[in-house]
Coordinates of C-alpha atoms in Angstrom, one line a residue:
M1 CA 121.6 -48.9 34.4
T2 CA 120.1 -51.6 32.2
E3 CA 119.1 -55.0 33.7
N4 CA 122.4 -56.5 32.6
G5 CA 124.3 -53.8 34.5
A6 CA 125.4 -51.7 31.5
V7 CA 125.7 -48.0 32.1
T8 CA 123.3 -46.0 29.9
L9 CA 123.6 -42.6 28.3
E10 CA 120.8 -41.4 30.6
D11 CA 123.0 -42.5 33.6
V12 CA 125.8 -40.4 32.4
A13 CA 123.6 -37.4 31.7
R14 CA 122.0 -37.5 35.1
E15 CA 125.4 -37.8 36.9
A16 CA 126.8 -34.9 34.9
D17 CA 123.7 -32.8 35.3
V18 CA 123.2 -32.3 31.6
S19 CA 120.5 -33.3 29.1
V20 CA 120.7 -36.6 27.3
S21 CA 121.2 -34.8 24.0
T22 CA 124.2 -32.8 25.4
A23 CA 125.8 -36.0 26.7
S24 CA 125.2 -37.7 23.3
R25 CA 126.8 -34.8 21.4
T26 CA 129.8 -34.8 23.6
L27 CA 130.4 -38.5 23.6
N28 CA 129.8 -38.9 19.9
G29 CA 132.1 -36.1 18.8
R30 CA 129.5 -33.5 17.8
T31 CA 130.5 -30.9 20.3
G32 CA 129.9 -27.7 18.4
R33 CA 127.3 -26.3 20.8
V34 CA 128.7 -27.8 24.0
S35 CA 131.2 -25.8 26.1
E36 CA 134.6 -27.2 26.9
T37 CA 133.9 -27.3 30.6
T38 CA 130.7 -29.3 30.0
Q39 CA 132.5 -31.6 27.6
A40 CA 135.1 -32.3 30.3
R41 CA 132.5 -33.0 33.0
V42 CA 130.5 -35.4 30.8
R43 CA 133.7 -37.3 29.7
A44 CA 134.9 -37.6 33.3
V45 CA 131.6 -38.9 34.4
A46 CA 131.4 -41.4 31.5
A47 CA 134.9 -42.6 32.4
R48 CA 134.1 -43.0 36.0
L49 CA 130.9 -45.0 35.3
G50 CA 132.5 -47.1 32.6
Y51 CA 130.2 -46.0 29.9
A52 CA 130.6 -47.4 26.4
T53 CA 128.7 -46.0 23.4
N54 CA 126.2 -48.5 22.1
L55 CA 127.1 -48.6 18.5
A56 CA 123.9 -50.5 17.5
A57 CA 121.7 -47.9 19.2
Q58 CA 123.8 -45.2 17.6
A59 CA 123.3 -46.6 14.2
V60 CA 119.6 -46.7 14.7
A61 CA 119.3 -43.2 16.0
L62 CA 121.8 -41.6 13.5
G63 CA 121.5 -43.9 10.5
R64 CA 125.3 -44.5 10.7
S65 CA 127.7 -45.8 13.4
R66 CA 131.1 -44.4 14.1
A67 CA 132.7 -47.5 12.5
V68 CA 134.8 -48.0 9.5
G69 CA 134.4 -51.1 7.3
L70 CA 137.8 -52.1 5.9
V71 CA 137.8 -54.7 3.0
V72 CA 141.1 -56.1 1.9
G73 CA 142.0 -58.9 -0.5
D74 CA 144.4 -60.6 1.9
I75 CA 146.0 -60.3 5.3
P76 CA 149.7 -61.4 4.9
D77 CA 151.0 -63.9 7.4
D78 CA 154.6 -62.6 7.5
Y79 CA 154.3 -58.8 7.8
Q80 CA 151.6 -56.4 8.7
N81 CA 149.9 -54.8 5.7
P82 CA 151.1 -51.2 5.6
V83 CA 147.8 -49.9 4.2
M84 CA 145.9 -51.6 7.0
T85 CA 148.3 -50.0 9.5
G86 CA 147.5 -46.6 8.0
V87 CA 143.7 -47.1 8.2
F88 CA 143.9 -48.2 11.8
H89 CA 146.0 -45.1 12.7
A90 CA 143.7 -42.8 10.9
A91 CA 140.6 -44.3 12.4
A92 CA 142.0 -44.1 15.9
K93 CA 142.8 -40.4 15.5
R94 CA 139.1 -39.9 14.8
G95 CA 137.8 -42.2 17.6
M96 CA 136.5 -44.7 15.1
L97 CA 136.3 -48.5 15.3
V98 CA 137.5 -50.6 12.3
T99 CA 135.9 -53.8 11.2
T100 CA 137.9 -55.8 8.7
A101 CA 136.6 -58.2 6.1
V102 CA 138.8 -60.3 3.7
A103 CA 137.3 -60.7 0.3
Q104 CA 138.9 -61.9 -3.0
T105 CA 137.0 -60.1 -5.8
A106 CA 137.1 -63.2 -8.0
A107 CA 135.1 -65.0 -5.4
I108 CA 132.0 -63.0 -6.2
D109 CA 129.5 -64.6 -3.8
A110 CA 131.8 -64.4 -0.8
T111 CA 132.8 -60.9 -1.5
S112 CA 129.2 -59.7 -2.0
N113 CA 128.3 -61.4 1.3
A114 CA 131.2 -59.7 3.1
I115 CA 130.1 -56.3 1.9
R116 CA 126.5 -57.0 2.9
L117 CA 127.6 -58.0 6.4
L118 CA 129.5 -54.6 6.7
R119 CA 126.5 -52.8 5.4
G120 CA 124.5 -54.3 8.1
Q121 CA 126.7 -52.6 10.7
R122 CA 125.8 -49.2 9.2
P123 CA 129.4 -48.0 9.1
S124 CA 130.1 -44.3 8.3
V125 CA 132.8 -45.3 5.9
I126 CA 133.8 -48.4 3.9
I127 CA 137.4 -48.5 2.5
Y128 CA 138.2 -51.0 0.0
V129 CA 141.9 -51.8 -0.5
G130 CA 142.7 -53.6 -3.8
T131 CA 145.6 -54.6 -6.0
E132 CA 143.6 -55.4 -9.2
S133 CA 142.3 -53.1 -12.0
S134 CA 138.8 -51.8 -12.2
T135 CA 138.0 -54.3 -15.0
S136 CA 139.3 -57.4 -13.2
D137 CA 136.9 -60.4 -12.6
G138 CA 134.5 -59.6 -9.8
M139 CA 135.1 -55.9 -9.7
P140 CA 131.8 -54.9 -11.4
E141 CA 129.9 -57.0 -8.8
L142 CA 132.0 -55.5 -6.0
A143 CA 131.2 -52.0 -7.2
A144 CA 127.5 -52.8 -7.3
E145 CA 127.5 -53.8 -3.7
L146 CA 129.5 -50.8 -2.7
K147 CA 127.1 -48.6 -4.6
H148 CA 124.2 -50.0 -2.4
A149 CA 126.2 -48.9 0.6
E150 CA 126.8 -45.5 -0.8
H151 CA 123.0 -45.1 -1.5
E152 CA 122.3 -45.9 2.1
G153 CA 124.4 -43.0 3.2
C154 CA 127.8 -44.7 3.8
R155 CA 130.9 -43.1 2.2
V156 CA 133.0 -45.4 0.1
V157 CA 136.6 -44.8 -0.7
V158 CA 138.9 -47.1 -2.6
I159 CA 142.7 -47.4 -2.1
G160 CA 145.0 -48.8 -4.8
V161 CA 142.5 -49.1 -7.7
S162 CA 141.7 -46.3 -10.2
G163 CA 138.9 -46.1 -12.6
T164 CA 136.1 -47.1 -10.2
P165 CA 133.0 -44.8 -9.7
F166 CA 134.2 -44.1 -6.2
D167 CA 136.6 -41.5 -4.7
S168 CA 140.0 -43.2 -4.7
V169 CA 143.6 -42.9 -3.6
V170 CA 146.3 -44.5 -5.7
V171 CA 150.1 -44.6 -5.7
D172 CA 152.1 -44.1 -8.9
D173 CA 153.8 -47.5 -8.7
R174 CA 155.1 -47.4 -12.2
R175 CA 156.8 -44.1 -11.9
A176 CA 158.4 -45.0 -8.5
A177 CA 159.7 -48.4 -9.9
A178 CA 161.1 -46.6 -13.0
E179 CA 163.0 -44.1 -10.7
L180 CA 164.5 -47.1 -8.7
A181 CA 165.7 -48.7 -12.0
T182 CA 167.3 -45.4 -13.0
S183 CA 169.0 -45.1 -9.6
L184 CA 170.4 -48.7 -9.8
A185 CA 171.5 -48.2 -13.4
G186 CA 173.2 -44.9 -12.3
I187 CA 175.3 -46.7 -9.7
G188 CA 176.5 -49.4 -12.1
Y189 CA 174.1 -52.3 -12.2
R190 CA 173.6 -53.8 -15.7
D191 CA 172.0 -57.3 -15.3
P192 CA 168.8 -57.3 -13.2
M193 CA 166.2 -59.8 -12.6
I194 CA 162.6 -59.0 -11.5
V195 CA 160.4 -61.1 -9.2
G196 CA 156.8 -60.3 -9.7
G197 CA 154.1 -61.1 -7.2
V198 CA 151.3 -63.5 -8.1
G199 CA 148.2 -62.2 -6.2
L200 CA 149.3 -58.5 -6.3
G201 CA 147.5 -58.1 -9.6
Q202 CA 147.8 -54.7 -11.2
I203 CA 150.2 -53.5 -8.6
S204 CA 152.8 -56.1 -9.5
R205 CA 152.4 -55.4 -13.2
E206 CA 152.8 -51.7 -12.7
R207 CA 155.9 -52.1 -10.7
T208 CA 157.4 -54.6 -13.1
D209 CA 156.6 -52.5 -16.2
G210 CA 157.9 -49.4 -14.5
F211 CA 161.2 -51.0 -13.6
I212 CA 161.6 -52.2 -17.2
E213 CA 160.8 -48.8 -18.6
G214 CA 163.2 -47.1 -16.2
W215 CA 165.9 -49.6 -17.3
A216 CA 165.2 -48.8 -20.9
Q217 CA 165.4 -45.1 -20.3
N218 CA 169.0 -45.7 -19.6
G219 CA 169.6 -47.6 -22.8
L220 CA 169.4 -51.1 -21.1
T221 CA 167.1 -54.1 -21.6
V222 CA 165.5 -56.6 -19.2
P223 CA 165.0 -59.8 -21.3
L224 CA 161.7 -61.5 -20.7
D225 CA 163.4 -64.6 -19.2
R226 CA 164.8 -62.4 -16.4
V227 CA 161.3 -61.8 -15.1
L228 CA 160.0 -64.4 -12.7
Q229 CA 156.6 -64.8 -11.0
Q230 CA 156.1 -66.1 -7.5
A231 CA 153.7 -65.8 -4.6
S232 CA 153.7 -62.3 -3.2
S233 CA 155.1 -63.4 0.2
H234 CA 158.2 -64.2 2.2
D235 CA 157.9 -67.8 1.0
G236 CA 157.4 -66.7 -2.6
G237 CA 160.7 -64.8 -2.4
Y238 CA 162.4 -67.7 -0.9
R239 CA 161.2 -70.0 -3.8
A240 CA 162.3 -67.3 -6.3
A241 CA 165.8 -67.4 -4.9
G242 CA 166.0 -71.1 -5.6
E243 CA 165.2 -70.6 -9.2
I244 CA 167.6 -67.7 -9.5
L245 CA 170.4 -69.8 -8.0
R246 CA 169.8 -72.5 -10.7
R247 CA 170.5 -69.9 -13.4
R248 CA 174.0 -68.8 -14.7
P249 CA 175.2 -66.3 -14.7
L250 CA 173.6 -64.8 -11.6
P251 CA 172.1 -61.3 -11.9
D252 CA 174.0 -58.5 -10.3
V253 CA 170.7 -57.2 -8.8
V254 CA 167.3 -58.6 -8.1
F255 CA 164.2 -56.4 -7.8
C256 CA 161.2 -57.9 -5.9
V257 CA 157.9 -56.2 -6.2
N258 CA 157.3 -56.1 -2.5
D259 CA 159.6 -56.2 0.6
S260 CA 158.3 -59.5 2.0
M261 CA 159.5 -61.2 -1.1
A262 CA 162.8 -59.4 -1.0
I263 CA 163.4 -60.5 2.6
G264 CA 162.5 -64.2 1.8
L265 CA 164.8 -64.1 -1.2
S266 CA 167.6 -62.7 0.8
V267 CA 167.2 -65.5 3.4
R268 CA 167.7 -68.2 0.7
L269 CA 170.7 -66.4 -0.8
R270 CA 172.4 -66.1 2.5
E271 CA 171.7 -69.8 3.2
Q272 CA 173.7 -70.6 0.0
G273 CA 176.7 -68.6 1.2
L274 CA 176.1 -65.4 -0.8
V275 CA 176.7 -62.1 0.8
I276 CA 173.9 -59.6 0.0
G277 CA 175.4 -56.4 -1.3
Q278 CA 178.6 -58.1 -2.3
D279 CA 177.9 -61.2 -4.3
I280 CA 174.4 -60.1 -5.4
A281 CA 172.3 -57.0 -4.7
V282 CA 168.7 -57.0 -3.6
A283 CA 165.9 -54.4 -3.7
G284 CA 162.2 -54.4 -2.7
C285 CA 159.2 -52.2 -2.6
D286 CA 157.0 -50.6 0.1
D287 CA 159.7 -49.6 2.7
M288 CA 158.5 -51.6 5.6
P289 CA 160.1 -50.4 8.9
A290 CA 161.7 -53.8 9.4
L291 CA 164.0 -53.3 6.5
R292 CA 166.1 -50.9 8.5
D293 CA 167.0 -53.6 11.0
I294 CA 168.0 -56.3 8.5
D295 CA 171.7 -56.8 7.7
P296 CA 172.4 -55.3 5.3
P297 CA 169.5 -52.8 5.3
L298 CA 167.5 -53.3 2.1
T299 CA 167.1 -50.9 -0.7
T300 CA 163.4 -50.3 -1.5
I301 CA 160.8 -47.9 -2.8
H302 CA 159.2 -45.8 -0.1
L303 CA 155.4 -45.7 -0.8
P304 CA 153.2 -43.4 1.1
W305 CA 150.7 -45.9 2.5
L306 CA 150.2 -44.1 5.8
E307 CA 149.5 -40.9 3.9
A308 CA 147.1 -42.8 1.5
A309 CA 145.0 -44.0 4.4
E310 CA 144.9 -40.4 5.8
E311 CA 143.9 -39.1 2.4
A312 CA 141.2 -41.7 2.1
F313 CA 139.6 -40.5 5.4
R314 CA 139.8 -36.9 4.2
L315 CA 137.9 -37.9 1.0
A316 CA 135.4 -39.8 3.2
E317 CA 134.8 -36.7 5.3
S318 CA 133.9 -34.6 2.3
T319 CA 130.1 -34.1 1.9
E320 CA 129.6 -35.7 -1.5
P321 CA 131.3 -38.4 -3.5
S322 CA 132.7 -37.2 -6.8
G323 CA 134.6 -40.1 -8.3
R324 CA 137.9 -38.1 -7.9
T325 CA 141.3 -39.8 -7.8
V326 CA 144.2 -38.6 -5.6
V327 CA 147.6 -39.8 -6.9
L328 CA 150.4 -40.0 -4.4
E329 CA 154.1 -40.6 -5.3
G330 CA 156.8 -42.8 -3.9
Y331 CA 160.6 -42.6 -4.3
P332 CA 163.6 -45.0 -4.2
V333 CA 165.5 -45.4 -1.0
L334 CA 169.1 -46.8 -1.6
R335 CA 170.6 -48.8 1.2
T336 CA 173.6 -51.1 1.5
S337 CA 171.9 -54.1 -0.1
T338 CA 172.7 -52.3 -3.4
P339 CA 176.1 -50.6 -3.0
Q340 CA 177.6 -48.6 -5.8
V341 CA 179.3 -50.9 -8.2
A342 CA 183.1 -50.5 -8.1
G343 CA 184.6 -48.1 -10.6
V344 CA 181.2 -46.2 -11.1
R345 CA 181.1 -42.6 -10.1
S346 CA 177.9 -41.4 -8.6

C-alpha cells in the first residue's frame, strides 16, 4: 500500500501470486495472454483489497487512459440528452469512464480551453456531439483543437455533424421529418404549424425543411408564417403555444422539432382547455421514453441515438481515422396525440 493507504497494483499481484504485468493486463482489459482462471483470481483479489486503477498512472504508462471525453453544446435542464445517455451506456459496456465538457462552438476561447483540459487527461476517445454545420462559427477552431488530440493518439469521433475531417455518425433528420409529414398528411391533416428550435442549429433546419418537403410531396404547402422559432426546451415549447393560441384559425397539427418543446407546448394548450388529439394534434421528434407515459402519448420521430453512440464507439475502436460518415435513419411513430382525422381512410 502507498503511504495514504491506497492499494497498489503490486499489492494485487503479490496477493494473487502473479506478475505485475499479468495483473495489469487483466485489470486493464488486455487479457489475450492471460488464462480465464488467472483473470478470475486477479479480479477477486482486486475486489477484496478494494483496488482502483490509477488512471493518471495508466495514462503515463500507456500514453492513454481508459477514459472518454464527451463534448456537448448543452445539457438540457428538463430531460436527459438521449445522445449522452447512449454514450454513457456504450462506455459502461466497455468499462470506460466518461468526462463531460459543455462547450458552445461560437465561444471559441472557452471551447478550445475545454478541449485542452480533456486532452490533458489523455482520454482514449473524444466524442463531440453537435447540432451545427461543419462551417458554423467556431467549428474550424474546434476542429483544430480536436486535430491536436488526434495527433497525440486520441481517437476523435463526431456525432450529429457531417463534413468534418473526423469519423462521424449522423442521423438523416430531413428524411425522417419528411416521412412524418407524409404520415400526417395521409391521415387527414391539412393545416400544420412548425416550431423550430433556436440553439439546435443545423438539426432544427433539417427537421423543419424535411417536414416542409414531405408536406409538399403530398401537394400541400406550409406558409412561411406558419413556422415559428423558439428556444429548444420545454419552456420554449410553452412560449410557442402562447403565440399559436393568439392566431386564428388554429392549426390542426403542430410539429415541434424536439420532444421537450412538444411537451411544453402541450402543457400550455391543456391549460387553455384544449384537448390534445381532439382540438389540436401535436407531434415531436426524438422519441424520448417519457412520451409513452404522457396522456395522450405523443406522436414523434424515433431517432436512433443509442445506436449512434454505439456506432461512434465502433468507429473509435478501428485502428485508423478515415473521415468516414455513418448515416443512420429514423422513422415516424404515430400515437394518439395525432389521431386519424374523421372521414379519412388510412
